[in-house]
Coordinates of C-alpha atoms (C1' of nucleotides) in Angstrom, one line a residue:
Chain U
X932 CA 80.8 161.1 46.9
X933 CA 78.4 158.3 47.8
X934 CA 76.1 157.2 45.0
X935 CA 73.3 156.3 47.3
X936 CA 73.1 159.2 49.7
X937 CA 75.1 161.8 47.8
X938 CA 77.2 162.7 50.8
X939 CA 80.8 163.6 50.2
X940 CA 83.3 161.0 51.2
X941 CA 85.0 161.7 54.5
X942 CA 88.6 162.8 54.3
X943 CA 91.0 160.0 55.0
X944 CA 94.6 160.2 55.8
X945 CA 96.8 158.5 53.2
X946 CA 100.5 159.1 52.8
X947 CA 101.3 161.1 49.7
X948 CA 101.6 158.8 46.7
X949 CA 100.3 159.9 43.4
X950 CA 100.8 156.5 42.0
X951 CA 98.6 154.5 44.4
X952 CA 94.9 154.7 43.8
X953 CA 92.7 156.4 46.3
X954 CA 91.2 153.6 48.4
X955 CA 87.4 153.1 48.2
X956 CA 85.5 152.5 51.4
X957 CA 82.0 152.3 52.8
X958 CA 80.1 155.5 53.0
X959 CA 80.5 157.1 56.4
X960 CA 77.0 158.4 56.3
X961 CA 74.7 155.7 55.1
X962 CA 77.1 152.8 55.3
X963 CA 76.6 151.7 51.7
X964 CA 79.5 150.5 49.7
X965 CA 78.8 153.0 46.9
X966 CA 81.5 155.5 47.8
X967 CA 83.6 156.0 44.8
X968 CA 85.9 158.8 45.7
X969 CA 88.0 159.2 48.8
X970 CA 90.0 162.3 49.2
X971 CA 93.6 161.9 49.9
X972 CA 94.7 163.8 53.0
X973 CA 97.5 166.3 52.6
X974 CA 98.8 166.1 56.1
X975 CA 101.8 164.1 55.0
X976 CA 103.2 166.7 52.7
X977 CA 102.3 168.9 49.7
X978 CA 99.6 167.2 47.7
X979 CA 98.7 170.0 45.5
X980 CA 96.4 168.3 43.0
X981 CA 94.2 165.3 43.5
X982 CA 92.8 163.5 40.5
X983 CA 90.4 160.6 41.1
X984 CA 91.9 157.6 39.4
X985 CA 90.0 156.4 36.3
X986 CA 89.1 153.0 37.7
X987 CA 87.4 154.6 40.7
X988 CA 85.2 156.9 38.8
X989 CA 85.8 157.9 35.2
X990 CA 83.5 160.9 35.1
X991 CA 85.1 162.3 38.2
X992 CA 88.6 161.7 36.8
X993 CA 87.6 163.7 33.7
X994 CA 86.2 166.6 35.8
X995 CA 89.2 166.6 38.1
X996 CA 91.6 166.5 35.2
X997 CA 90.0 169.4 33.3
X998 CA 90.1 171.6 36.4
X999 CA 93.5 170.7 37.8
X1000 CA 95.4 170.6 34.6
X1001 CA 94.4 174.1 33.9
X1002 CA 92.3 173.5 30.8
X1003 CA 89.2 175.1 32.2
X1004 CA 87.4 176.5 35.2
X1005 CA 83.9 176.7 36.3
X1006 CA 82.2 180.1 35.9
X1007 CA 79.7 182.2 37.7
X1008 CA 77.1 181.3 35.1
X1009 CA 75.4 177.9 35.3
X1010 CA 76.3 175.7 32.4
X1011 CA 79.1 177.9 31.1
X1012 CA 82.8 177.3 31.5
X1013 CA 85.9 179.4 31.4
X1014 CA 88.5 178.1 29.0
X1015 CA 91.8 178.8 30.6
X1016 CA 95.0 179.6 28.7
X1017 CA 96.1 176.0 28.3
X1018 CA 92.7 174.9 27.0
X1019 CA 92.5 178.0 24.8
X1020 CA 96.0 177.4 23.4
X1021 CA 94.9 173.9 22.4
X1022 CA 91.9 175.3 20.7
X1023 CA 94.0 177.8 18.9
X1024 CA 96.3 175.1 17.6
X1025 CA 93.3 173.0 16.5
X1026 CA 91.8 176.0 14.8
X1027 CA 95.0 176.9 13.0
X1028 CA 95.3 173.5 11.4
X1029 CA 91.6 173.2 10.5
X1030 CA 91.5 176.7 9.2
X1031 CA 94.4 175.9 6.9
X1032 CA 92.7 172.7 5.7
X1033 CA 89.5 174.7 5.0
X1034 CA 91.3 177.3 3.0
X1035 CA 93.3 174.7 1.0
X1036 CA 89.9 173.4 -0.1
X1037 CA 88.7 176.8 -1.3
X1038 CA 86.7 178.0 1.7
X1039 CA 86.8 181.5 3.1
X1040 CA 85.9 182.9 6.5
X1041 CA 83.1 185.4 7.3
X1042 CA 81.1 186.4 10.4
X1043 CA 77.4 186.4 10.8
X1044 CA 75.4 187.9 13.8
X1045 CA 75.1 186.3 17.2
X1046 CA 71.4 187.2 17.2
X1047 CA 68.8 185.8 15.0
X1048 CA 65.3 187.3 14.6
X1049 CA 62.7 184.9 16.0
X1050 CA 60.8 184.8 12.7
X1051 CA 63.8 183.2 11.0
X1052 CA 63.5 180.2 13.2
X1053 CA 59.9 179.6 12.1
X1054 CA 60.9 178.9 8.5
X1055 CA 62.3 175.4 8.4
X1056 CA 59.9 173.3 10.5
X1057 CA 62.2 170.3 11.2
X1058 CA 65.1 172.6 12.0
X1059 CA 63.0 174.5 14.5
X1060 CA 61.8 171.4 16.2
X1061 CA 65.3 170.3 16.7
X1062 CA 66.5 173.5 18.5
X1063 CA 63.4 175.3 19.9
X1064 CA 63.6 173.6 23.3
X1065 CA 67.1 174.9 24.0
X1066 CA 67.3 178.4 22.8
X1067 CA 68.2 181.6 24.8
X1068 CA 65.9 184.5 23.9
X1069 CA 66.6 188.2 24.1
X1070 CA 63.5 190.2 25.0
X1071 CA 64.8 193.6 26.1
X1072 CA 67.6 195.9 25.3
X1073 CA 68.0 198.1 28.3
X1074 CA 68.5 198.1 32.1
X1075 CA 67.6 200.8 34.6
X1076 CA 68.3 201.5 38.2
X1077 CA 65.8 199.9 40.5
X1078 CA 63.7 202.4 42.4
X1079 CA 64.5 200.9 45.7
X1080 CA 68.2 201.2 45.0
X1081 CA 68.7 197.5 45.1
X1082 CA 70.6 197.5 41.8
X1083 CA 69.5 197.3 38.2
X1084 CA 66.3 195.8 36.7
X1085 CA 65.1 195.2 33.2
X1086 CA 63.5 198.3 31.8
X1087 CA 60.0 197.2 30.8
X1088 CA 59.8 200.1 28.3
X1089 CA 62.7 198.6 26.4
X1090 CA 60.9 195.5 25.1
X1091 CA 62.1 194.4 21.7
X1092 CA 59.6 194.6 18.8
X1093 CA 60.8 191.2 17.6
X1094 CA 62.6 189.0 20.1
X1095 CA 66.1 187.8 19.2
X1096 CA 67.4 184.2 19.5
X1097 CA 71.0 183.7 20.5
X1098 CA 72.2 181.4 17.7
X1099 CA 72.2 177.7 18.5
X1100 CA 73.6 177.4 14.9
X1101 CA 73.5 179.8 12.0
X1102 CA 71.7 178.1 9.1
X1103 CA 68.7 180.4 9.2
X1104 CA 70.5 183.8 9.2
X1105 CA 73.0 182.6 6.7
X1106 CA 70.5 181.3 4.3
X1107 CA 68.5 184.4 4.7
X1108 CA 71.6 186.2 3.6
X1109 CA 72.5 183.8 0.8
X1110 CA 69.2 184.6 -0.9
X1111 CA 70.7 188.0 -1.7
X1112 CA 74.1 186.7 -2.6
X1113 CA 73.1 184.0 -5.1
X1114 CA 71.5 184.9 -8.4
X1115 CA 73.3 182.8 -11.0
X1116 CA 75.2 179.6 -11.4
X1117 CA 78.2 181.9 -11.6
X1118 CA 77.8 182.7 -7.9
X1119 CA 78.2 179.0 -7.1
X1120 CA 79.6 177.2 -5.3
X1121 CA 79.6 179.5 -2.3
X1122 CA 82.0 178.1 0.3
X1123 CA 81.9 180.0 3.6
X1124 CA 83.0 179.1 7.1
X1125 CA 82.7 181.0 10.3
X1126 CA 84.5 180.6 13.7
X1127 CA 82.0 181.6 16.4
X1128 CA 80.3 180.9 19.7
X1129 CA 76.9 179.3 19.9
X1130 CA 74.4 178.8 22.8
X1131 CA 72.3 175.7 23.5
X1132 CA 70.5 175.8 26.8
X1133 CA 71.3 172.3 27.9
X1134 CA 69.7 170.8 31.0
X1135 CA 72.9 169.1 32.1
X1136 CA 76.4 170.2 31.2
X1137 CA 80.0 168.8 31.3
X1138 CA 83.1 170.8 30.7
X1139 CA 83.9 170.8 26.9
X1140 CA 81.6 167.9 26.2
X1141 CA 78.4 169.8 26.7
X1142 CA 78.2 173.4 27.8
X1143 CA 75.5 176.1 27.3
X1144 CA 77.9 178.2 25.3
X1145 CA 80.7 176.7 23.2
X1146 CA 83.1 177.7 20.5
X1147 CA 83.0 176.0 17.1
X1148 CA 83.3 176.5 13.4
X1149 CA 80.4 176.1 11.1
X1150 CA 80.8 175.8 7.3
X1151 CA 77.8 176.7 5.1
X1152 CA 78.0 176.0 1.4
X1153 CA 75.7 176.4 -1.5
X1154 CA 76.0 174.3 -4.7
X1155 CA 74.4 174.1 -8.1
X1156 CA 73.8 170.3 -8.0
X1157 CA 72.9 167.6 -5.6
X1158 CA 76.0 165.6 -6.5
X1159 CA 78.3 168.5 -5.8
X1160 CA 76.7 169.2 -2.4
X1161 CA 77.0 165.6 -1.4
X1162 CA 80.6 165.5 -2.5
X1163 CA 81.2 168.7 -0.4
X1164 CA 79.7 167.1 2.7
X1165 CA 81.8 164.0 2.2
X1166 CA 85.0 166.0 1.5
X1167 CA 84.6 167.9 4.8
X1168 CA 83.9 164.8 6.8
X1169 CA 87.1 163.5 5.3
X1170 CA 89.0 166.6 6.5
X1171 CA 87.6 166.1 10.0
X1172 CA 88.6 162.4 10.0
X1173 CA 92.1 163.3 8.8
X1174 CA 92.5 166.0 11.4
X1175 CA 91.4 163.7 14.2
X1176 CA 93.8 161.0 13.2
X1177 CA 96.8 163.0 12.0
X1178 CA 96.8 165.7 14.6
X1179 CA 94.7 164.5 17.6
X1180 CA 96.0 160.9 17.2
X1181 CA 92.4 159.9 17.7
X1182 CA 91.1 157.1 15.5
X1183 CA 87.5 157.7 14.3
X1184 CA 84.8 155.8 12.5
X1185 CA 83.3 157.6 9.5
X1186 CA 79.6 157.0 8.9
X1187 CA 76.1 158.3 8.3
X1188 CA 73.5 158.8 11.0
X1189 CA 70.2 157.0 11.0
X1190 CA 67.1 159.2 10.5
X1191 CA 66.4 159.5 14.2
X1192 CA 70.0 160.8 14.9
X1193 CA 70.1 163.1 11.9
X1194 CA 70.6 166.8 12.2
X1195 CA 67.3 168.7 12.2
X1196 CA 66.8 169.9 8.7
X1197 CA 69.3 167.7 7.0
X1198 CA 68.7 165.1 4.4
X1199 CA 71.8 163.1 5.3
X1200 CA 74.1 163.6 8.3
X1201 CA 77.7 162.3 8.2
X1202 CA 79.7 161.9 11.3
X1203 CA 83.0 160.8 12.8
X1204 CA 82.6 158.8 16.0
X1205 CA 85.4 158.2 18.5
X1206 CA 85.7 155.7 21.3
X1207 CA 86.6 157.0 24.7
X1208 CA 88.6 155.1 27.3
X1209 CA 85.5 154.2 29.3
X1210 CA 83.9 152.5 26.4
X1211 CA 81.5 155.2 25.5
X1212 CA 81.3 156.8 22.0
X1213 CA 81.7 160.5 21.3
X1214 CA 80.5 162.2 18.2
X1215 CA 83.5 164.3 17.3
X1216 CA 82.3 166.1 14.2
X1217 CA 79.4 166.3 11.8
X1218 CA 78.8 167.2 8.2
X1219 CA 75.4 167.6 6.7
X1220 CA 73.9 167.3 3.3
X1221 CA 70.9 169.7 3.6
X1222 CA 69.3 169.0 0.3
X1223 CA 67.2 172.0 -0.8
X1224 CA 65.5 172.3 2.6
X1225 CA 67.0 175.7 3.5
X1226 CA 67.0 176.9 -0.1
X1227 CA 63.2 176.3 -0.2
X1228 CA 62.6 177.7 3.3
X1229 CA 64.5 180.9 2.5
X1230 CA 63.8 181.0 -1.2
X1231 CA 67.4 180.8 -2.4
X1232 CA 67.4 180.2 -6.2
X1233 CA 69.7 180.6 -9.1
X1234 CA 69.5 180.7 -12.9
X1235 CA 71.4 177.8 -14.5
X1236 CA 73.2 177.8 -17.8
X1237 CA 69.9 177.0 -19.5
X1238 CA 68.2 180.1 -17.9
X1239 CA 66.2 177.7 -15.7
X1240 CA 65.4 178.9 -12.1
X1241 CA 66.5 176.3 -9.6
X1242 CA 66.8 175.9 -5.8
X1243 CA 70.4 175.6 -4.6
X1244 CA 71.8 172.6 -2.8
X1245 CA 73.3 173.1 0.7
X1246 CA 75.7 171.6 3.2
X1247 CA 76.8 172.6 6.7
X1248 CA 79.5 171.1 8.8
X1249 CA 81.1 171.7 12.2
X1250 CA 83.5 170.8 14.9
X1251 CA 83.6 172.4 18.4
X1252 CA 85.6 172.7 21.5
X1253 CA 84.2 169.3 22.3
X1254 CA 87.2 168.0 20.5
X1255 CA 89.2 169.1 23.6
X1256 CA 87.1 166.7 25.7
X1257 CA 87.6 164.0 23.1
X1258 CA 91.4 164.6 23.2
X1259 CA 91.4 164.3 27.0
X1260 CA 89.4 161.1 27.1
X1261 CA 91.4 159.4 24.3
X1262 CA 95.0 159.8 25.7
X1263 CA 95.2 161.0 29.2
X1264 CA 96.0 158.9 32.3
X1265 CA 95.7 159.0 36.1
X1266 CA 98.7 161.4 36.3
X1267 CA 97.1 164.0 34.1
X1268 CA 96.8 165.1 30.5
X1269 CA 98.6 163.5 27.7
X1270 CA 98.8 165.8 24.7
X1271 CA 99.8 164.8 21.1
X1272 CA 103.0 166.7 20.1
X1273 CA 101.4 168.2 17.0
X1274 CA 98.8 170.0 19.0
X1275 CA 100.6 170.6 22.3
X1276 CA 101.1 174.3 23.0
X1277 CA 104.4 173.5 24.6
X1278 CA 106.2 170.4 23.3
X1279 CA 109.4 170.4 25.4
X1280 CA 109.9 171.9 28.9
X1281 CA 113.2 172.4 30.6
X1282 CA 113.6 171.9 34.3
X1283 CA 116.9 172.5 36.1
X1284 CA 117.9 170.8 39.3
X1285 CA 118.2 172.2 41.9
X1286 CA 115.6 174.7 41.1
X1287 CA 117.3 177.5 39.0
X1288 CA 121.0 177.1 39.5
X1289 CA 123.8 178.1 37.2
X1290 CA 125.3 176.8 35.0
X1291 CA 122.3 174.4 34.5
X1292 CA 120.0 177.4 33.5
X1293 CA 122.5 178.6 30.9
X1294 CA 122.8 175.1 29.4
X1295 CA 119.0 174.8 29.4
X1296 CA 118.6 178.1 27.6
X1297 CA 121.2 177.2 25.1
X1298 CA 119.6 173.9 24.2
X1299 CA 116.1 175.5 24.2
X1300 CA 117.3 178.0 21.6
X1301 CA 118.6 175.3 19.3
X1302 CA 115.4 173.4 19.5
X1303 CA 113.3 176.6 18.9
X1304 CA 115.4 177.3 15.8
X1305 CA 114.6 173.8 14.7
X1306 CA 110.9 174.6 15.0
X1307 CA 110.1 173.0 18.4
X1308 CA 107.8 174.8 20.8
X1309 CA 109.9 175.0 24.0
X1310 CA 109.6 176.5 27.5
X1311 CA 112.4 177.0 30.0
X1312 CA 111.1 177.0 33.6
X1313 CA 112.7 179.9 35.4
X1314 CA 110.5 179.8 38.5
X1315 CA 112.7 179.6 41.5
X1316 CA 109.9 179.2 44.1
X1317 CA 109.1 175.6 43.3
X1318 CA 111.2 172.5 43.5
X1319 CA 112.1 170.2 40.6
X1320 CA 109.9 167.3 41.9
X1321 CA 106.9 169.6 42.1
X1322 CA 107.5 170.8 38.5
X1323 CA 107.8 167.3 37.2
X1324 CA 104.4 166.4 38.5
X1325 CA 102.9 169.7 37.4
X1326 CA 104.1 169.4 33.8
X1327 CA 103.0 165.8 33.7
X1328 CA 99.6 167.0 34.8
X1329 CA 99.6 169.5 32.0
X1330 CA 100.5 166.9 29.4
X1331 CA 103.7 168.3 28.0
X1332 CA 105.1 165.6 25.7
X1333 CA 108.8 165.9 26.6
X1334 CA 110.5 167.1 29.7
X1335 CA 114.2 167.7 29.8
X1336 CA 115.9 167.8 33.2
X1337 CA 119.4 169.2 33.7
X1338 CA 121.2 168.8 37.0
X1339 CA 124.7 169.2 38.3
X1340 CA 125.8 165.7 37.2
X1341 CA 124.4 166.4 33.7
X1342 CA 126.5 169.5 33.4
X1343 CA 129.6 167.7 34.5
X1344 CA 129.0 164.8 32.1
X1345 CA 127.6 166.7 29.1
X1346 CA 124.2 165.0 29.3
X1347 CA 120.5 165.7 29.8
X1348 CA 117.7 163.6 31.0
X1349 CA 114.8 163.3 28.5
X1350 CA 111.4 162.0 29.8
X1351 CA 108.5 161.3 27.6
X1352 CA 105.0 161.8 28.9
X1353 CA 103.2 159.0 27.0
X1354 CA 105.2 156.1 28.5
X1355 CA 106.9 158.0 31.4
X1356 CA 110.2 156.6 30.2
X1357 CA 113.4 158.5 31.0
X1358 CA 116.7 158.3 29.1
X1359 CA 120.0 160.1 29.6
X1360 CA 121.5 161.3 26.3
X1361 CA 124.5 163.3 25.1
X1362 CA 123.9 167.0 24.8
X1363 CA 125.2 167.2 21.2
X1364 CA 122.4 164.8 19.9
X1365 CA 119.6 166.6 21.5
X1366 CA 117.9 168.2 18.5
X1367 CA 117.7 165.1 16.5
X1368 CA 116.7 163.1 19.5
X1369 CA 113.8 165.4 20.4
X1370 CA 112.5 165.8 16.9
X1371 CA 112.5 162.0 16.5
X1372 CA 110.9 161.5 19.9
X1373 CA 108.1 164.0 19.2
X1374 CA 107.2 162.1 16.0
X1375 CA 107.4 158.8 17.9
X1376 CA 105.1 160.0 20.7
X1377 CA 102.6 161.2 18.1
X1378 CA 102.8 157.9 16.4
X1379 CA 102.6 155.9 19.6
X1380 CA 99.5 157.7 20.8
X1381 CA 97.7 156.9 17.6
X1382 CA 98.8 153.3 17.6
X1383 CA 97.8 152.9 21.3
X1384 CA 94.4 154.5 20.6
X1385 CA 93.9 152.3 17.5
X1386 CA 94.7 149.2 19.5
X1387 CA 92.1 150.3 22.1
X1388 CA 89.4 150.7 19.5
X1389 CA 90.3 147.4 17.9
X1390 CA 90.2 145.6 21.3
X1391 CA 86.9 147.2 22.2
X1392 CA 85.0 146.7 18.9
X1393 CA 82.8 143.6 19.1
X1394 CA 81.1 141.9 16.2
X1395 CA 77.9 140.6 17.8
X1396 CA 75.1 138.4 16.5
X1397 CA 72.9 137.7 19.5
X1398 CA 71.0 140.1 21.6
X1399 CA 72.2 138.3 24.8
X1400 CA 75.8 139.0 23.8
X1401 CA 74.8 142.6 22.9
X1402 CA 73.4 143.3 26.3
X1403 CA 76.2 141.5 28.2
X1404 CA 78.9 143.4 26.3
X1405 CA 77.3 146.8 26.7
X1406 CA 76.8 146.2 30.4
X1407 CA 80.2 144.6 31.2
X1408 CA 82.7 146.3 28.9
X1409 CA 81.1 149.0 26.7
X1410 CA 82.8 149.8 23.5
X1411 CA 81.7 149.6 19.9
X1412 CA 79.3 146.9 18.8
X1413 CA 78.9 145.9 15.1
X1414 CA 75.6 144.3 14.7
X1415 CA 72.8 143.8 12.2
X1416 CA 69.8 146.1 12.4
X1417 CA 66.5 145.8 10.5
X1418 CA 66.5 149.4 9.5
X1419 CA 63.4 150.5 11.5
X1420 CA 63.2 153.4 14.0
X1421 CA 61.1 151.2 16.3
X1422 CA 63.9 148.6 16.7
X1423 CA 66.5 151.3 17.2
X1424 CA 64.4 152.8 19.9
X1425 CA 63.7 149.5 21.5
X1426 CA 67.4 148.6 21.7
X1427 CA 68.1 152.0 23.3
X1428 CA 65.4 151.4 25.8
X1429 CA 66.8 147.9 26.7
X1430 CA 70.5 148.7 26.7
X1431 CA 70.9 152.5 26.5
X1432 CA 73.0 151.9 23.4
X1433 CA 72.3 153.9 20.3
X1434 CA 73.2 153.5 16.7
X1435 CA 76.2 155.8 16.4
X1436 CA 76.4 155.5 12.7
X1437 CA 76.2 153.3 9.6
X1438 CA 80.0 153.0 8.9
X1439 CA 80.9 154.2 5.4
X1440 CA 83.5 151.4 5.1
X1441 CA 81.3 148.6 6.3
X1442 CA 80.9 145.9 3.6
X1443 CA 77.6 144.6 2.5
X1444 CA 76.9 141.5 4.5
X1445 CA 73.6 139.6 4.7
X1446 CA 72.5 138.9 8.2
X1447 CA 69.6 139.1 10.6
X1448 CA 68.7 142.0 13.0
X1449 CA 70.2 141.4 16.4
X1450 CA 66.9 142.2 18.1
X1451 CA 64.1 141.2 15.7
X1452 CA 65.8 138.6 13.4
X1453 CA 64.5 140.4 10.4
X1454 CA 66.8 140.5 7.4
X1455 CA 69.6 143.1 7.2
X1456 CA 72.2 143.7 4.6
X1457 CA 74.9 145.4 6.6
X1458 CA 76.2 145.9 10.1
X1459 CA 75.8 149.2 12.0
X1460 CA 77.8 150.6 14.8
X1461 CA 76.2 150.6 18.3
X1462 CA 77.5 152.2 21.5
X1463 CA 76.5 154.1 24.6
X1464 CA 77.3 157.7 23.8
X1465 CA 78.2 160.9 25.5
Chain Y
rC368 C1' 61.1 169.0 34.6
rG369 C1' 60.9 164.8 38.6
rG370 C1' 64.1 162.4 43.0
rG371 C1' 68.1 163.2 46.4
rG372 C1' 72.0 166.1 48.6
rU373 C1' 75.1 170.3 50.0
rG374 C1' 75.9 175.6 51.3
rU375 C1' 81.2 177.5 57.4
rA376 C1' 88.6 181.2 54.9
rG377 C1' 91.0 180.7 47.9
rC378 C1' 90.2 174.9 48.0
rG379 C1' 88.7 170.4 50.9
rC380 C1' 86.2 169.6 55.4
rA381 C1' 84.9 169.5 61.1
rG382 C1' 81.7 171.9 64.4
rC383 C1' 75.1 171.6 64.3
rC384 C1' 72.1 166.1 67.2
rU385 C1' 72.9 168.4 73.1
rG386 C1' 72.5 177.0 71.4
rG387 C1' 77.3 180.3 74.9
rU388 C1' 80.1 184.3 69.7
rA389 C1' 84.4 179.5 64.9
rG390 C1' 88.3 175.3 64.1
rC391 C1' 91.6 171.6 61.0
rG392 C1' 94.5 170.4 56.5
rC393 C1' 96.2 172.4 51.9
rA394 C1' 97.1 177.1 49.6
rC395 C1' 99.0 182.2 50.9
rC396 C1' 102.9 185.7 53.6
rU397 C1' 107.9 186.1 56.5
rG398 C1' 112.5 183.8 58.2
rC399 C1' 116.1 179.8 58.4
rU400 C1' 117.6 175.1 56.6
rU401 C1' 117.0 172.2 52.1
rU402 C1' 117.0 170.9 46.6
rG403 C1' 118.1 164.2 41.0
rG404 C1' 110.2 162.9 41.8
rG405 C1' 104.8 167.1 44.8
rA406 C1' 110.7 169.7 51.2
rG407 C1' 111.3 170.6 56.9
rC408 C1' 110.8 173.7 61.0
rA409 C1' 109.2 178.3 63.3
rG410 C1' 106.1 182.4 63.1
rG411 C1' 101.9 185.1 60.6
rG412 C1' 97.4 187.0 57.8
rG413 C1' 92.6 185.8 56.2
rG414 C1' 85.5 184.0 57.7
rU415 C1' 78.7 189.7 58.1
rC416 C1' 79.0 180.6 59.0
rG417 C1' 74.2 181.1 51.3
rU418 C1' 69.9 184.9 52.2
rG419 C1' 65.7 186.5 55.0
rU420 C1' 62.2 186.0 59.0
rG421 C1' 61.2 183.8 63.6
rU422 C1' 62.2 181.3 68.7
rU423 C1' 65.8 182.7 72.6
rC424 C1' 69.1 186.7 77.4
rG425 C1' 72.1 184.5 73.5
rA426 C1' 71.7 181.2 66.8
rA427 C1' 76.8 178.5 62.4
rU428 C1' 73.8 175.3 65.7
rC429 C1' 66.5 175.2 66.5
rA430 C1' 61.9 176.4 63.0
rC431 C1' 60.0 178.3 58.5
rA432 C1' 60.7 180.5 53.7
rC433 C1' 63.8 181.7 49.7
rC434 C1' 68.3 181.4 46.7
rA435 C1' 72.4 178.9 44.7
rC436 C1' 75.1 174.8 43.4
rC437 C1' 76.1 169.4 42.9
rC438 C1' 74.5 164.4 42.0
rC439 C1' 70.8 160.6 39.8
rG440 C1' 66.9 160.3 36.0
rA441 C1' 64.2 162.4 31.2
rC442 C1' 66.6 165.7 27.0
rC443 C1' 71.1 166.7 24.2
rA444 C1' 77.2 168.4 19.4

RNA sequence: CGGGGUGUAGCGCAGCCUGGUAGCGCACCUGCUUUGGGAGCAGGGGGUCGUGUGUUCGAAUCACACCACCCCGACCA
């Protein structure tokens, strides 16, 4: 694709080599040098999947990877994606871990309607303002056959009395319901979570990162005191951060949002921010202290121990399938996905060489069974229509942490070849030691991914004191910038205008430090985290 | 919502300028030979050329309109 004239790059003939970058060249149409993706010709052999290398075009790499790895597919509906079995299995694993963490902290699951009466969205002014522009609206409830036989049309007689909004989030309908559920301090706290889909009619979409419909969980809690609600919001943020680091191997910065980045209707928005490989930040989860805003809008009160009527205090918190995008952009490389073992749907895959020959298959099955008994998620490839080399590339593309290859020589010598996805290293080991070796290696890969990602964040976090440096770093390298800010929305907006960087958060662990605003020079008492964001 | 671009086989593209009834690579199917990093050879199947109207003896090709999608901005978990 040419950035200037938008023509596709002309196909070029390049011998098959997954490991050499696709060459860039001048645009064949307009002659500019903005071409950033040249297709690799397949004439020289099977070149099933082509992924644009990251250094050529990071956004294209991401799109190629999501499609070719089998995470997701484009759909017939604009802005909506199909989550394929691999992507969905990842989501199921994330959901299982988070669900357990929620339940361990006393939360229970429930399900509220997809449709929300329009009038509900008129209740909390700020909240409405935040979502009104991107809502899908249901106006009719019936179709009929067109009179000219051309298909079906909306039946004008089936107009809804009150239009329904497809939920962009469920605060309104949930708080409408909580009004009936909460009478007394004995009904509190109310700790409910729901796993659901939501719709936000976005202008521009990207697989997993921003789609019109997405899957998420939304927790909605009610509390008797302000302090308890704040503690809840912080506790859930902590769970998100722990999940990101311990399971996704993705380091995050915990912080609070500035007023301009705050959730519509919240008094305080907490967030975890992650840094992607291209130096852009990604909000990976949010937790909100909603104060009494929704309690007041929906008149949710309780009688306390002193028989005093009070409004309840609220929180809401969520993570979405966006986490899959975050996972991809944290660990994956030019050869495909790299999945952390704790979330990988398949942790170890067995490939026999040649294809499916005995006794290699029997050996593979035997070892696989031992691993499975030891709690490892394994897969034995029994497909006899593809060759070993093809399978190697395919499983690397799909991010499986460990591949075990068994050939004739291995059978003779009582060995197997173990290859790890994160470093691409291969070792030949004795068959008897396989279970211990694999278990240790899975742990090491998990650990290595986190360490590698932490190093990346460390090397791309810059403490900056002059606006010149600020601009230069944002332009040349990206990454996180820790700088002083005078605390005003005007300065925040001005910096965004000049650099496209926004305040991602005010880090919770940032120490008090006297300084001067990087733009205005006005006094500041702590550094905030800036970055260009997704 | 502004600016640009593209619609031809499942995917990626050529053909269009200069109208004559559609082609290439991959994928797919069959057979043989291969098999320690995306196999080779031979044969084969598949397309109302985005939609509509017009010009013409004749339209993938020219004109107009419409639709869809993509990219770049503004907006956003």
